[in-house]
Amino acid sequence: MCTVFEETRREGIAEGEAKGIIETGYEFGISEEEILARLQKKLNISLAEAQEYVKKFGRKNEEK
C-alpha cells in the first residue's frame, strides 16, 4: 500500500524523466513520434500519457 507521499514522489520522478527524454530528444533532432515512443517504452505509459508530457514539456514550453 502506497502513501500519498510515495505516490507524489513517484509522479515527480516520472515527470523529471519525461522532461529529460523530451528535451534531449529535441536537442538531437529526434521526431516527436520517436520521442512519444521512447516515453512509452522507458516510462511504461500509454500514448495519451506520453502526449500529455510532450504537451507539458515540449518545444512551446522551452522559452519559459
PDB file of C-alpha atoms in Angstrom:
ATOM      1  CA  MET A   1       0.000   0.000   0.000  1.00  0.00           C
ATOM      2  CA  CYS A   2       1.390   3.372  -1.073  1.00  0.00           C
ATOM      3  CA  THR A   3       1.151   6.507   0.930  1.00  0.00           C
ATOM      4  CA  VAL A   4       0.214   9.776  -0.719  1.00  0.00           C
ATOM      5  CA  PHE A   5       3.798  10.929  -0.249  1.00  0.00           C
ATOM      6  CA  GLU A   6       5.197   7.890  -2.069  1.00  0.00           C
ATOM      7  CA  GLU A   7       2.760   8.296  -4.951  1.00  0.00           C
ATOM      8  CA  THR A   8       3.560  12.018  -5.281  1.00  0.00           C
ATOM      9  CA  ARG A   9       7.274  11.224  -5.226  1.00  0.00           C
ATOM     10  CA  ARG A  10       6.882   8.634  -7.994  1.00  0.00           C
ATOM     11  CA  GLU A  11       4.922  11.099 -10.110  1.00  0.00           C
ATOM     12  CA  GLY A  12       7.638  13.714  -9.643  1.00  0.00           C
ATOM     13  CA  ILE A  13      10.337  11.279 -10.671  1.00  0.00           C
ATOM     14  CA  ALA A  14       8.360  10.251 -13.765  1.00  0.00           C
ATOM     15  CA  GLU A  15       7.853  13.902 -14.729  1.00  0.00           C
ATOM     16  CA  GLY A  16      11.566  14.578 -14.371  1.00  0.00           C
ATOM     17  CA  GLU A  17      12.461  11.583 -16.515  1.00  0.00           C
ATOM     18  CA  ALA A  18       9.885  12.586 -19.133  1.00  0.00           C
ATOM     19  CA  LYS A  19      11.213  16.139 -19.267  1.00  0.00           C
ATOM     20  CA  GLY A  20      14.750  14.844 -19.751  1.00  0.00           C
ATOM     21  CA  ILE A  21      13.726  12.467 -22.534  1.00  0.00           C
ATOM     22  CA  ILE A  22      11.778  15.203 -24.324  1.00  0.00           C
ATOM     23  CA  GLU A  23      14.451  17.898 -24.034  1.00  0.00           C
ATOM     24  CA  THR A  24      17.221  15.538 -25.110  1.00  0.00           C
ATOM     25  CA  GLY A  25      15.136  14.255 -27.988  1.00  0.00           C
ATOM     26  CA  TYR A  26      14.562  17.747 -29.342  1.00  0.00           C
ATOM     27  CA  GLU A  27      18.236  18.676 -28.863  1.00  0.00           C
ATOM     28  CA  PHE A  28      19.268  15.713 -31.013  1.00  0.00           C
ATOM     29  CA  GLY A  29      16.618  16.336 -33.668  1.00  0.00           C
ATOM     30  CA  ILE A  30      14.528  13.272 -32.874  1.00  0.00           C
ATOM     31  CA  SER A  31      10.983  13.375 -34.248  1.00  0.00           C
ATOM     32  CA  GLU A  32       8.048  13.868 -31.918  1.00  0.00           C
ATOM     33  CA  GLU A  33       6.754  10.419 -32.882  1.00  0.00           C
ATOM     34  CA  GLU A  34      10.030   8.831 -31.775  1.00  0.00           C
ATOM     35  CA  ILE A  35      10.014  10.862 -28.557  1.00  0.00           C
ATOM     36  CA  LEU A  36       6.498   9.607 -27.833  1.00  0.00           C
ATOM     37  CA  ALA A  37       7.615   6.024 -28.460  1.00  0.00           C
ATOM     38  CA  ARG A  38      10.618   6.452 -26.157  1.00  0.00           C
ATOM     39  CA  LEU A  39       8.452   7.914 -23.395  1.00  0.00           C
ATOM     40  CA  GLN A  40       6.054   4.990 -23.653  1.00  0.00           C
ATOM     41  CA  LYS A  41       8.856   2.428 -23.567  1.00  0.00           C
ATOM     42  CA  LYS A  42      11.047   3.994 -20.868  1.00  0.00           C
ATOM     43  CA  LEU A  43       8.234   5.061 -18.523  1.00  0.00           C
ATOM     44  CA  ASN A  44       5.807   2.230 -19.325  1.00  0.00           C
ATOM     45  CA  ILE A  45       2.978   4.673 -20.036  1.00  0.00           C
ATOM     46  CA  SER A  46       0.196   4.971 -22.598  1.00  0.00           C
ATOM     47  CA  LEU A  47       0.358   7.073 -25.748  1.00  0.00           C
ATOM     48  CA  ALA A  48      -2.103   9.539 -24.189  1.00  0.00           C
ATOM     49  CA  GLU A  49       0.122   9.973 -21.131  1.00  0.00           C
ATOM     50  CA  ALA A  50       3.189  10.445 -23.343  1.00  0.00           C
ATOM     51  CA  GLN A  51       1.326  13.080 -25.361  1.00  0.00           C
ATOM     52  CA  GLU A  52       0.454  14.947 -22.167  1.00  0.00           C
ATOM     53  CA  TYR A  53       4.129  15.054 -21.188  1.00  0.00           C
ATOM     54  CA  VAL A  54       5.092  16.362 -24.637  1.00  0.00           C
ATOM     55  CA  LYS A  55       2.349  18.966 -24.363  1.00  0.00           C
ATOM     56  CA  LYS A  56       3.654  19.998 -20.936  1.00  0.00           C
ATOM     57  CA  PHE A  57       7.413  19.927 -21.654  1.00  0.00           C
ATOM     58  CA  GLY A  58       7.582  20.238 -25.438  1.00  0.00           C
ATOM     59  CA  ARG A  59       9.019  22.919 -27.697  1.00  0.00           C
ATOM     60  CA  LYS A  60       6.350  25.507 -26.937  1.00  0.00           C
ATOM     61  CA  ASN A  61       7.431  25.448 -23.300  1.00  0.00           C
ATOM     62  CA  GLU A  62      11.184  25.722 -23.948  1.00  0.00           C
ATOM     63  CA  GLU A  63      11.032  29.525 -23.825  1.00  0.00           C
ATOM     64  CA  LYS A  64       9.787  29.533 -20.222  1.00  0.00           C
TER      65      LYS A  64
END
